[in-house]
CSV table of C-alpha atoms in Angstrom, one decimal:
chain,number,residue,atom,x,y,z
A,23,MET,CA,4.4,19.3,-14.8
A,24,ARG,CA,6.4,19.3,-11.5
A,25,LEU,CA,4.8,20.8,-8.4
A,26,ASP,CA,7.1,22.7,-6.0
A,27,ARG,CA,6.5,25.2,-3.2
A,28,ARG,CA,7.3,28.3,-5.3
A,29,ALA,CA,4.9,27.3,-8.0
A,30,PHE,CA,2.0,27.7,-5.6
A,31,LEU,CA,2.9,30.7,-3.4
A,32,SER,CA,0.4,32.9,-5.2
A,33,ALA,CA,-2.3,30.3,-5.1
A,34,ALA,CA,-1.6,29.7,-1.4
A,35,ALA,CA,-1.9,33.4,-0.6
A,36,ALA,CA,-5.3,33.6,-2.2
A,37,VAL,CA,-6.9,30.5,-0.8
A,38,ALA,CA,-5.0,29.1,2.2
A,39,LEU,CA,-7.1,30.9,4.7
A,40,ALA,CA,-10.4,30.0,3.1
A,41,GLY,CA,-10.4,26.6,4.9
A,42,CYS,CA,-11.6,23.2,3.8
A,43,ALA,CA,-14.6,21.0,4.4
A,44,SER,CA,-13.9,18.0,6.6
A,45,GLN,CA,-15.0,14.7,5.3
A,46,PRO,CA,-14.2,12.1,7.9
A,47,THR,CA,-15.8,9.1,6.3
A,48,GLY,CA,-13.9,9.3,3.0
A,49,GLY,CA,-15.2,10.8,-0.2
A,50,THR,CA,-18.3,12.6,-1.4
A,51,THR,CA,-20.8,10.4,-3.1
A,52,SER,CA,-23.8,12.7,-3.3
A,53,THR,CA,-23.9,12.7,-7.1
A,54,GLN,CA,-24.1,9.9,-9.7
A,55,PRO,CA,-20.8,8.8,-11.3
A,56,ARG,CA,-20.0,10.6,-14.6
A,57,ARG,CA,-17.4,10.0,-17.2
A,58,GLY,CA,-14.7,12.3,-18.5
A,59,GLY,CA,-12.0,14.7,-17.5
A,60,ARG,CA,-8.4,14.5,-16.3
A,61,LEU,CA,-7.8,13.7,-12.7
A,62,ARG,CA,-4.6,15.1,-11.2
A,63,ALA,CA,-3.1,13.5,-8.1
A,64,ALA,CA,-0.2,14.9,-6.2
A,65,PHE,CA,2.2,12.6,-4.3
A,66,ALA,CA,5.7,12.8,-2.8
A,67,GLY,CA,7.9,10.8,-5.1
A,68,GLY,CA,11.3,9.6,-6.3
A,69,GLY,CA,13.9,11.5,-8.2
A,70,ALA,CA,14.9,11.5,-11.9
A,71,GLN,CA,16.0,7.9,-11.6
A,72,GLU,CA,12.6,6.5,-10.8
A,73,SER,CA,11.1,3.6,-12.7
A,74,LEU,CA,7.7,2.3,-13.8
A,75,ASP,CA,8.8,-1.3,-13.1
A,76,PRO,CA,5.9,-2.5,-10.9
A,77,HIS,CA,8.1,-5.1,-9.2
A,78,LEU,CA,10.3,-2.2,-8.0
A,79,ALA,CA,7.4,-0.3,-6.4
A,80,ASN,CA,8.2,0.8,-2.9
A,81,LEU,CA,7.0,4.4,-2.4
A,82,PHE,CA,3.3,5.2,-2.0
A,83,LEU,CA,3.4,7.0,-5.4
A,84,GLU,CA,4.9,3.9,-7.1
A,85,ALA,CA,2.3,1.6,-5.5
A,86,SER,CA,-0.6,3.8,-6.8
A,87,ARG,CA,0.9,4.1,-10.3
A,88,SER,CA,1.5,0.3,-10.4
A,89,LYS,CA,-2.1,-0.5,-9.5
A,90,ALA,CA,-3.3,2.0,-12.2
A,91,MET,CA,-1.5,0.1,-15.0
A,92,PHE,CA,-1.1,-3.5,-13.6
A,93,ASP,CA,-3.1,-6.1,-11.7
A,94,LYS,CA,-2.1,-8.7,-9.1
A,95,LEU,CA,-3.7,-12.1,-8.8
A,96,ALA,CA,-5.4,-11.0,-5.5
A,97,ASP,CA,-5.3,-8.0,-3.2
A,98,TYR,CA,-6.2,-6.8,0.3
A,99,GLY,CA,-9.7,-5.8,1.1
A,100,THR,CA,-10.5,-3.0,3.6
A,101,ASP,CA,-10.2,-5.5,6.5
A,102,VAL,CA,-7.0,-6.9,4.8
A,103,SER,CA,-8.8,-10.1,3.9
A,104,ILE,CA,-7.9,-11.4,0.5
A,105,VAL,CA,-10.1,-10.5,-2.5
A,106,PRO,CA,-9.6,-12.0,-6.0
A,107,ARG,CA,-8.3,-9.9,-8.9
A,108,LEU,CA,-6.8,-11.6,-12.0
A,109,ALA,CA,-7.4,-14.9,-10.2
A,110,SER,CA,-11.1,-15.7,-10.3
A,111,ARG,CA,-10.6,-18.6,-7.9
A,112,TRP,CA,-8.0,-20.8,-6.1
A,113,GLU,CA,-8.0,-24.2,-4.5
A,114,SER,CA,-5.5,-26.5,-2.8
A,115,ASP,CA,-4.9,-30.2,-2.6
A,116,ALA,CA,-5.6,-31.9,0.8
A,117,GLU,CA,-2.0,-31.4,1.9
A,118,LEU,CA,-2.0,-27.7,1.2
A,119,SER,CA,1.2,-28.1,-0.8
A,120,THR,CA,-0.2,-27.6,-4.3
A,121,TRP,CA,-2.5,-24.7,-5.2
A,122,ARG,CA,-4.4,-24.3,-8.5
A,123,ILE,CA,-5.2,-20.8,-9.6
A,124,THR,CA,-7.8,-20.1,-12.2
A,125,LEU,CA,-7.4,-16.9,-14.1
A,126,ARG,CA,-10.3,-14.7,-15.2
A,127,GLU,CA,-10.7,-13.5,-18.8
A,128,ALA,CA,-8.6,-10.4,-18.9
A,129,ALA,CA,-6.3,-8.7,-21.5
A,130,PHE,CA,-3.1,-6.7,-21.5
A,131,HIS,CA,-3.2,-3.2,-23.1
A,132,ASP,CA,-1.8,-4.6,-26.3
A,133,GLY,CA,-4.9,-6.9,-26.6
A,134,LYS,CA,-3.1,-10.1,-25.7
A,135,PRO,CA,-4.9,-12.3,-23.1
A,136,VAL,CA,-3.4,-12.7,-19.6
A,137,ARG,CA,-2.2,-16.3,-19.5
A,138,ALA,CA,-0.7,-18.7,-17.0
A,139,ALA,CA,2.7,-18.2,-18.8
A,140,ASP,CA,2.5,-14.5,-17.9
A,141,VAL,CA,2.0,-15.3,-14.2
A,142,LEU,CA,4.9,-17.8,-14.1
A,143,HIS,CA,7.2,-15.3,-15.9
A,144,SER,CA,6.2,-12.5,-13.4
A,145,TYR,CA,6.8,-14.6,-10.3
A,146,ALA,CA,10.1,-16.0,-11.7
A,147,ARG,CA,11.3,-12.5,-12.4
A,148,ILE,CA,10.4,-11.4,-8.9
A,149,ALA,CA,12.1,-14.5,-7.4
A,150,ASP,CA,15.3,-14.1,-9.4
A,151,GLU,CA,18.2,-14.6,-7.0
A,152,LYS,CA,20.3,-11.9,-8.8
A,153,ARG,CA,17.6,-9.2,-8.3
A,154,THR,CA,16.0,-7.5,-5.3
A,155,PHE,CA,12.3,-7.1,-5.6
A,156,ARG,CA,10.1,-6.4,-2.6
A,157,ALA,CA,7.8,-9.4,-3.1
A,158,LYS,CA,10.7,-11.8,-3.4
A,159,ALA,CA,10.5,-12.9,0.3
A,160,ASN,CA,6.7,-13.5,-0.1
A,161,LEU,CA,7.3,-15.8,-3.1
A,162,ALA,CA,10.1,-17.8,-1.5
A,163,LEU,CA,7.9,-20.7,-0.4
A,164,ILE,CA,6.9,-21.4,-4.1
A,165,ASP,CA,8.8,-24.2,-5.8
A,166,LEU,CA,8.7,-22.4,-9.2
A,167,LYS,CA,10.8,-25.0,-11.0
A,168,ASN,CA,8.0,-27.6,-10.3
A,169,SER,CA,5.1,-25.2,-10.8
A,170,ARG,CA,3.4,-25.2,-14.2
A,171,ALA,CA,0.8,-23.8,-16.5
A,172,VAL,CA,-2.2,-26.1,-17.1
A,173,GLY,CA,-3.5,-24.5,-20.3
A,174,ASP,CA,-3.7,-20.8,-20.7
A,175,ARG,CA,-5.9,-20.0,-17.8
A,176,THR,CA,-4.8,-22.2,-14.9
A,177,VAL,CA,-1.6,-22.1,-12.9
A,178,GLU,CA,-0.5,-24.9,-10.6
A,179,PHE,CA,1.9,-23.8,-7.9
A,180,ARG,CA,3.9,-26.3,-6.0
A,181,LEU,CA,5.0,-25.1,-2.5
A,182,LYS,CA,8.0,-26.1,-0.5
A,183,ARG,CA,5.8,-26.7,2.5
A,184,PRO,CA,2.1,-26.9,3.3
A,185,TYR,CA,0.7,-23.4,3.6
A,186,ALA,CA,-3.0,-22.6,4.2
A,187,GLU,CA,-2.6,-18.9,3.8
A,188,PHE,CA,-1.2,-19.0,0.2
A,189,PRO,CA,-3.8,-16.5,-1.0
A,190,ASN,CA,-1.8,-13.9,1.1
A,191,VAL,CA,1.1,-14.5,-1.3
A,192,LEU,CA,-1.0,-13.7,-4.3
A,193,ALA,CA,-1.8,-10.3,-2.8
A,194,ALA,CA,1.8,-9.5,-1.7
A,195,PHE,CA,2.9,-5.9,-2.2
A,196,GLY,CA,4.5,-5.6,-5.6
A,197,ALA,CA,3.4,-9.0,-6.9
A,198,TYR,CA,2.0,-7.6,-10.2
A,199,ILE,CA,1.5,-9.7,-13.3
A,200,VAL,CA,3.4,-8.5,-16.4
A,201,PRO,CA,3.5,-10.0,-19.9
A,202,GLU,CA,5.7,-13.0,-20.6
A,203,GLY,CA,9.2,-11.8,-21.5
A,204,ALA,CA,8.6,-8.3,-20.2
A,205,ASP,CA,11.7,-6.8,-18.5
A,206,GLU,CA,11.8,-3.2,-19.7
A,207,PHE,CA,9.2,-0.7,-18.6
A,208,ALA,CA,9.9,2.6,-20.4
A,209,ARG,CA,6.4,2.2,-22.0
A,210,PRO,CA,4.7,-0.3,-19.7
A,211,VAL,CA,2.1,-2.8,-20.9
A,212,GLY,CA,-0.1,-4.1,-18.1
A,213,SER,CA,-3.7,-5.3,-17.7
A,214,GLY,CA,-4.8,-2.5,-15.4
A,215,PRO,CA,-7.5,0.2,-15.7
A,216,PHE,CA,-5.2,2.8,-17.3
A,217,THR,CA,-2.8,2.6,-20.2
A,218,PHE,CA,0.5,4.3,-20.5
A,219,GLY,CA,0.5,7.8,-22.0
A,220,SER,CA,3.8,9.7,-21.2
A,221,PHE,CA,6.3,9.8,-18.4
A,222,GLN,CA,8.8,12.4,-17.1
A,223,PRO,CA,10.8,10.8,-14.3
A,224,GLY,CA,10.7,12.8,-11.2
A,225,ARG,CA,8.0,15.0,-12.6
A,226,SER,CA,4.8,13.4,-13.9
A,227,LEU,CA,3.1,10.3,-15.4
A,228,LEU,CA,0.1,10.5,-17.6
A,229,VAL,CA,-2.1,7.4,-18.1
A,230,ARG,CA,-5.4,7.0,-20.1
A,231,ARG,CA,-8.6,5.2,-19.6
A,232,ASN,CA,-8.6,1.5,-20.6
A,233,PRO,CA,-12.0,1.1,-22.2
A,234,ASP,CA,-11.7,-2.7,-22.1
A,235,TYR,CA,-10.7,-3.2,-18.5
A,236,TRP,CA,-12.1,-6.4,-17.1
A,237,ASP,CA,-13.3,-4.7,-13.9
A,238,GLY,CA,-15.1,-1.9,-15.7
A,239,ALA,CA,-13.6,1.1,-17.5
A,240,PRO,CA,-12.5,4.0,-15.3
A,241,TYR,CA,-14.8,7.0,-15.1
A,242,VAL,CA,-12.1,9.6,-15.8
A,243,ASP,CA,-10.5,9.8,-19.3
A,244,GLU,CA,-7.0,10.6,-18.0
A,245,LEU,CA,-5.1,10.3,-14.8
A,246,GLU,CA,-2.0,12.4,-14.2
A,247,TYR,CA,0.4,11.8,-11.3
A,248,LEU,CA,2.3,14.9,-10.2
A,249,ILE,CA,5.4,15.0,-8.0
A,250,ALA,CA,5.2,17.4,-5.0
A,251,ASN,CA,7.6,16.3,-2.3
A,252,GLU,CA,6.6,19.1,0.1
A,253,GLU,CA,3.3,18.8,1.8
A,254,SER,CA,2.6,22.5,1.3
A,255,ALA,CA,3.0,22.1,-2.4
A,256,ARG,CA,0.5,19.3,-2.5
A,257,VAL,CA,-2.0,21.2,-0.5
A,258,ASN,CA,-1.6,24.4,-2.4
A,259,ALA,CA,-2.0,22.5,-5.7
A,260,VAL,CA,-5.4,21.4,-4.6
A,261,LEU,CA,-6.3,24.8,-3.3
A,262,GLY,CA,-5.1,26.5,-6.4
A,263,GLY,CA,-6.9,24.2,-8.8
A,264,GLN,CA,-3.7,22.5,-10.2
A,265,ALA,CA,-4.6,19.1,-8.6
A,266,ASP,CA,-7.6,17.2,-7.4
A,267,TYR,CA,-6.0,14.9,-4.9
A,268,ALA,CA,-3.2,15.5,-2.3
A,269,HIS,CA,-1.7,12.4,-0.7
A,270,ASP,CA,-0.3,12.2,2.9
A,271,LEU,CA,-1.3,15.3,5.0
A,272,THR,CA,-0.3,15.9,8.6
A,273,PRO,CA,-2.9,16.2,11.3
A,274,ALA,CA,-1.9,19.9,11.8
A,275,THR,CA,-2.6,20.6,8.1
A,276,ALA,CA,-5.9,18.7,8.3
A,277,ARG,CA,-6.9,20.8,11.3
A,278,THR,CA,-6.0,24.0,9.5
A,279,HIS,CA,-8.3,23.1,6.6
A,280,GLU,CA,-11.3,21.6,8.5
A,281,ALA,CA,-13.8,24.3,7.8
A,282,GLY,CA,-14.6,25.9,4.5
A,283,GLY,CA,-15.2,24.7,1.0
A,284,ARG,CA,-12.0,24.7,-1.0
A,285,MET,CA,-10.7,21.3,0.0
A,286,SER,CA,-12.1,18.2,1.6
A,287,ILE,CA,-10.1,16.3,4.2
A,288,ILE,CA,-10.6,12.6,3.9
A,289,ARG,CA,-9.5,10.3,6.8
A,290,LEU,CA,-8.6,6.7,5.8
A,291,SER,CA,-9.1,5.1,9.2
A,292,ASN,CA,-6.8,2.5,10.7
A,293,SER,CA,-4.1,2.9,8.1
A,294,GLY,CA,-0.9,2.7,10.1
A,295,MET,CA,0.3,1.0,13.3
A,296,GLN,CA,2.2,3.2,15.7
A,297,ALA,CA,4.4,1.5,18.3
A,298,PHE,CA,7.5,1.2,20.3
A,299,ALA,CA,9.6,-1.9,19.7
A,300,MET,CA,11.4,-3.4,22.8
A,301,LYS,CA,14.1,-5.9,22.2
A,302,VAL,CA,13.3,-8.8,24.4
A,303,ASP,CA,16.7,-10.6,24.0
A,304,ARG,CA,18.8,-8.1,25.9
A,305,PRO,CA,18.7,-6.0,29.0
A,306,PRO,CA,16.7,-4.2,30.2
A,307,PHE,CA,13.7,-5.6,28.3
A,308,ASP,CA,14.6,-9.2,28.7
A,309,ASP,CA,12.8,-8.8,32.0
A,310,PRO,CA,9.1,-9.5,31.4
A,311,GLN,CA,8.2,-7.4,34.5
A,312,LEU,CA,9.8,-4.3,33.0
A,313,ARG,CA,8.0,-4.9,29.7
A,314,LYS,CA,4.7,-5.2,31.5
A,315,ALA,CA,5.5,-1.9,33.3
A,316,MET,CA,6.1,-0.2,29.9
A,317,PHE,CA,2.7,-1.4,28.7
A,318,LEU,CA,1.0,0.0,31.9
A,319,LEU,CA,2.7,3.4,32.0
A,320,ALA,CA,1.8,4.2,28.4
A,321,ASP,CA,-1.0,6.8,28.1
A,322,ARG,CA,-2.2,5.8,24.7
A,323,SER,CA,-4.9,8.5,24.5
A,324,GLN,CA,-2.4,11.2,25.2
A,325,LEU,CA,-0.1,9.8,22.4
A,326,ILE,CA,-3.1,9.8,20.0
A,327,ASP,CA,-3.9,13.4,20.8
A,328,SER,CA,-0.4,14.8,21.0
A,329,VAL,CA,1.3,12.9,18.2
A,330,LEU,CA,-1.6,12.2,15.8
A,331,GLY,CA,-3.8,15.3,16.6
A,332,GLY,CA,-6.6,12.9,17.5
A,333,ALA,CA,-6.5,11.3,14.0
A,334,GLY,CA,-6.4,7.7,15.1
A,335,GLN,CA,-7.5,4.9,17.4
A,336,VAL,CA,-6.0,3.6,20.6
A,337,GLY,CA,-4.0,0.4,20.2
A,338,ASN,CA,-3.9,-2.6,22.5
A,339,ASP,CA,-0.3,-3.9,21.9
A,340,LEU,CA,-1.5,-6.1,19.0
A,341,PHE,CA,-1.1,-5.6,15.3
A,342,GLY,CA,-4.1,-5.4,12.9
A,343,LYS,CA,-7.0,-3.8,14.8
A,344,ASP,CA,-10.2,-4.8,13.0
A,345,TYR,CA,-8.4,-7.1,10.6
A,346,LEU,CA,-9.2,-10.7,9.9
A,347,TYR,CA,-8.2,-12.9,12.9
A,348,TYR,CA,-7.6,-9.9,15.3
A,349,ALA,CA,-8.0,-10.8,18.9
A,350,ALA,CA,-10.7,-8.2,19.8
A,351,ASP,CA,-11.8,-10.1,22.9
A,352,ILE,CA,-8.6,-9.2,24.8
A,353,PRO,CA,-9.4,-6.4,27.2
A,354,GLN,CA,-8.0,-2.9,26.3
A,355,ARG,CA,-5.0,-1.9,28.4
A,356,THR,CA,-5.4,1.4,30.3
A,357,PRO,CA,-2.7,3.4,32.2
A,358,ASP,CA,-2.0,2.2,35.7
A,359,LEU,CA,0.9,4.3,36.9
A,360,GLU,CA,1.0,2.9,40.4
A,361,GLN,CA,1.2,-0.7,39.1
A,362,ALA,CA,3.9,0.3,36.6
A,363,LYS,CA,5.9,1.9,39.4
A,364,TRP,CA,5.6,-1.2,41.5
A,365,LEU,CA,6.7,-3.5,38.7
A,366,ILE,CA,9.7,-1.2,37.9
A,367,GLY,CA,10.7,-1.3,41.5
A,368,LYS,CA,10.4,-5.1,41.6
A,369,ALA,CA,12.6,-5.3,38.5
A,370,GLY,CA,15.2,-3.1,40.3
A,371,ALA,CA,14.9,-0.6,37.5
A,372,THR,CA,13.8,2.6,39.4
A,373,GLY,CA,15.9,5.4,37.9
A,374,LEU,CA,17.2,3.3,35.1
A,375,GLN,CA,18.4,5.2,32.1
A,376,ILE,CA,17.0,4.0,28.8
A,377,GLN,CA,17.8,5.2,25.3
A,378,LEU,CA,14.8,5.5,23.0
A,379,ASP,CA,15.9,5.5,19.3
A,380,THR,CA,13.9,7.7,17.0
A,381,SER,CA,14.4,9.8,13.9
A,382,ALA,CA,12.6,11.8,11.3
A,383,ALA,CA,12.2,8.6,9.2
A,384,ALA,CA,8.5,8.7,9.8
A,385,SER,CA,6.0,11.4,10.6
A,386,GLY,CA,5.4,11.7,14.3
A,387,PHE,CA,8.4,9.7,15.5
A,388,LEU,CA,10.1,12.6,17.2
A,389,GLU,CA,7.0,13.7,18.9
A,390,ALA,CA,6.1,10.2,20.0
A,391,ALA,CA,9.5,9.7,21.6
A,392,SER,CA,9.2,13.0,23.5
A,393,VAL,CA,5.7,12.3,24.8
A,394,PHE,CA,6.5,8.7,25.8
A,395,ALA,CA,9.8,9.8,27.6
A,396,ASP,CA,7.7,12.1,29.8
A,397,GLN,CA,5.3,9.4,30.6
A,398,ALA,CA,8.1,7.0,31.5
A,399,ARG,CA,9.7,9.5,33.8
A,400,GLN,CA,6.4,9.7,35.8
A,401,ALA,CA,6.8,6.0,36.5
A,402,GLY,CA,10.5,6.3,37.6
A,403,LEU,CA,12.4,5.6,34.4
A,404,GLU,CA,14.9,8.0,32.9
A,405,VAL,CA,14.1,7.7,29.1
A,406,SER,CA,16.0,9.9,26.7
A,407,ALA,CA,15.4,10.1,23.0
A,408,LYS,CA,18.3,9.6,20.6
A,409,VAL,CA,17.7,11.0,17.1
A,410,GLY,CA,19.2,8.8,14.4
A,411,ASN,CA,19.9,9.1,10.7
A,412,LYS,CA,16.5,9.1,8.9
A,413,ASP,CA,18.1,7.5,5.8
A,414,THR,CA,19.5,4.5,7.7
A,415,TYR,CA,17.1,4.3,10.6
A,416,TRP,CA,15.3,1.1,9.7
A,417,ALA,CA,18.5,-0.8,9.2
A,418,ASP,CA,20.0,0.6,12.3
A,419,VAL,CA,17.2,-0.2,14.7
A,420,LEU,CA,16.7,-3.8,13.4
A,421,ASN,CA,19.6,-5.1,15.4
A,422,LYS,CA,20.9,-2.3,17.5
A,423,GLY,CA,19.6,-0.6,20.6
A,424,THR,CA,16.9,-1.7,23.1
A,425,ILE,CA,13.8,0.3,22.2
A,426,CYS,CA,12.8,2.3,19.2
A,427,CYS,CA,9.9,4.1,17.5
A,428,TYR,CA,8.2,1.8,15.0
A,429,ARG,CA,5.3,1.8,12.5
A,430,SER,CA,3.7,-0.5,9.9
A,431,GLY,CA,1.2,-0.3,7.1
A,432,ALA,CA,-1.5,-2.8,6.4
A,433,MET,CA,-0.8,-6.5,5.9
A,434,PRO,CA,-2.6,-9.7,7.0
A,435,ILE,CA,-2.0,-10.6,10.7
A,436,GLU,CA,-0.4,-13.9,9.4
A,437,THR,CA,2.1,-11.9,7.4
A,438,HIS,CA,2.9,-9.7,10.4
A,439,LEU,CA,3.6,-12.9,12.5
A,440,SER,CA,5.7,-14.6,9.8
A,441,GLN,CA,7.8,-11.6,8.9
A,442,ARG,CA,8.4,-10.1,12.3
A,443,LEU,CA,7.8,-12.5,15.1
A,444,LEU,CA,9.3,-15.9,14.3
A,445,THR,CA,12.8,-16.9,15.3
A,446,ASN,CA,14.1,-16.7,11.7
A,447,SER,CA,12.0,-13.7,10.6
A,448,THR,CA,14.1,-11.2,8.6
A,449,THR,CA,12.5,-8.1,10.1
A,450,ASN,CA,12.2,-9.2,13.7
A,451,ALA,CA,12.8,-5.8,15.4
A,452,THR,CA,11.8,-7.1,18.9
A,453,LYS,CA,14.0,-10.2,18.7
A,454,TRP,CA,11.1,-12.3,19.9
A,455,ALA,CA,12.3,-15.9,19.5
A,456,ARG,CA,10.4,-18.8,21.0
A,457,PRO,CA,10.4,-22.3,19.5
A,458,GLU,CA,6.9,-23.0,20.9
A,459,PHE,CA,5.6,-19.9,19.3
A,460,ASP,CA,7.1,-20.9,15.9
A,461,ALA,CA,5.5,-24.3,16.3
A,462,LEU,CA,2.1,-22.7,16.8
A,463,TYR,CA,2.6,-20.7,13.6
A,464,ASP,CA,3.5,-23.8,11.7
A,465,GLN,CA,0.4,-25.6,13.0
A,466,ALA,CA,-1.8,-22.7,11.9
A,467,VAL,CA,-0.6,-22.4,8.4
A,468,ALA,CA,-0.6,-26.2,7.9
A,469,SER,CA,-4.3,-26.5,9.0
A,470,PRO,CA,-7.0,-26.6,6.3
A,471,ASP,CA,-9.6,-25.7,9.0
A,472,GLU,CA,-10.1,-21.9,9.1
A,473,ALA,CA,-11.7,-22.1,12.6
A,474,ARG,CA,-8.6,-23.9,13.9
A,475,ARG,CA,-6.3,-21.3,12.3
A,476,ARG,CA,-8.3,-18.6,13.9
A,477,GLU,CA,-8.0,-20.3,17.3
A,478,ILE,CA,-4.3,-20.6,17.0
A,479,TYR,CA,-3.8,-17.0,15.9
A,480,GLN,CA,-5.8,-15.9,18.9
A,481,ASP,CA,-3.6,-17.9,21.2
A,482,MET,CA,-0.5,-16.4,19.6
A,483,GLN,CA,-1.9,-12.9,20.1
A,484,ARG,CA,-2.7,-13.6,23.7
A,485,THR,CA,0.9,-14.6,24.3
A,486,LEU,CA,2.2,-11.4,22.5
A,487,HIS,CA,-0.2,-9.2,24.4
A,488,ALA,CA,1.1,-10.6,27.8
A,489,GLU,CA,4.8,-10.9,27.1
A,490,GLY,CA,5.7,-9.5,23.7
A,491,GLY,CA,8.0,-6.6,22.8
A,492,PHE,CA,5.6,-4.5,20.7
A,493,LEU,CA,4.0,-1.6,22.6
A,494,ILE,CA,1.4,-0.8,20.0
A,495,TRP,CA,-0.1,2.5,21.2
A,496,GLY,CA,-2.3,3.5,18.3
A,497,PHE,CA,-3.5,3.2,14.7
A,498,ALA,CA,-3.2,6.3,12.7
A,499,ASP,CA,-5.7,7.6,10.1
A,500,TRP,CA,-4.2,8.4,6.7
A,501,LEU,CA,-5.1,12.0,5.7
A,502,LEU,CA,-5.8,13.2,2.2
A,503,GLY,CA,-6.9,16.4,0.7
A,504,THR,CA,-9.2,16.5,-2.3
A,505,SER,CA,-10.9,19.1,-4.5
A,506,PRO,CA,-14.7,19.5,-4.0
A,507,ARG,CA,-15.3,18.1,-7.5
A,508,LEU,CA,-13.6,14.7,-6.8
A,509,ARG,CA,-16.1,12.1,-5.9
A,510,GLY,CA,-16.1,8.4,-4.8
A,511,VAL,CA,-12.8,8.3,-2.8
A,512,ALA,CA,-13.0,5.1,-0.6
A,513,ASN,CA,-12.2,4.9,3.0
A,514,ALA,CA,-9.6,2.2,2.8
A,515,PRO,CA,-6.3,1.6,4.7
A,516,ALA,CA,-3.1,2.5,3.0
A,517,ASN,CA,-1.7,-0.3,0.8
A,518,THR,CA,-5.1,-2.0,0.4
A,519,LEU,CA,-6.9,-2.4,-3.0
A,520,ASP,CA,-9.1,0.7,-2.8
A,521,TRP,CA,-6.5,3.0,-1.3
A,522,ALA,CA,-5.1,5.5,-3.9
A,523,ARG,CA,-7.2,3.8,-6.5
A,524,PHE,CA,-8.5,6.1,-9.2
A,525,ASP,CA,-10.5,3.9,-11.6
A,526,LYS,CA,-13.6,4.1,-9.4
A,527,VAL,CA,-13.6,7.8,-8.7
A,528,TRP,CA,-15.0,10.6,-10.9
A,529,LEU,CA,-15.0,14.3,-11.3
A,530,GLY,CA,-18.3,16.0,-10.5
């Protein structure tokens, strides 16, 4: 079954004006869980060439499908702390260079137990130099040649350097465990809560309840993923009774359906960082005074209201609001237009023309660029938005230009630092490069003392808040639409364990 706009025109006409009940805290839980039924979830997806290989997962649809059929050793909790999954425990040696992972008793869908050999095969497959899997960079610090299985339920990982945050690696996006030797996924065999049923690439995937799942069997008998690339088709599918869950709605759509009873609007708070990335290695943002002026001229509340329709929280130029290690004690920045003007004048930048790169690569980018350009003009800067190619945007802005629209999903603060803010980080969009900052990171991840790591991460964040290149203006809520009969949807940020997770929901 493929969902498209035309398929639901009649349903839309009948119900679109009826409205929907708002459910800001995520999910209705007023009834006791019950078993049975087929849950249908509508996502935007890939085309006819899409794969069920969990190591290739990149789209939100692919991530949800992968967690339905497979497990990782660990995953992200709602505060992006690490929670155990197939790993029941982990411990390191005193040097933090060898980590021993104990596996829980779990089985693949064919009845075979999940073993240490399966873990080593999965990680070796991801790390294969000839292939490109998303989790490959995360696993790069593992010395797989010298790692080994200690019996069937223990894995001993040798690392290339001491690393206190190794559990973050176990939870990396796409680091799923597959059976030893598995390299073909036309009919996937995983250890997840649902077993493979049928697959029509670009159209649908049907999976069935795994009664022997180690974390408890799902409530629903079947789960069907439906492809609906247009938001209107996803919404109309729920309104017309063809789906129970519509992923990724815009604030405008949520406002349209806030009152009524046909569909519930669920807000997954703090799901996406919204920012502008200034490159600090080149004019004009190599001048710290101008960067500070940009921080002060930004009216974050206006951006939240105008771009996100109020569906978000104000940012404070730091990643990971409310996450583990977040520097919440740093005072919130507020607009100070006069101080911003003074700093711009001191930098000799009054009237300076600045190109702000943006595109339709992400929802809200075009609107954010327009609103921020107006704010900058009030402070004496002539900012103009340049709309780039949405298909090449992320590659283009990584090294080109001086300032761009930027966003990020959930990840640990340590991962954000290592992937984006070290001299050799591969996705360093702000070109922040300071040896002393790199040294602080190395100290943190080499320390077995959690309190000491927290202290160092706080110091690093204070430096970034004062002098960095990320102007982080907000954290967007992720918006979903569900049918009134769907219960138990968790309020969890995108890309965490409980986001788009269907083994703990039920049909009322």
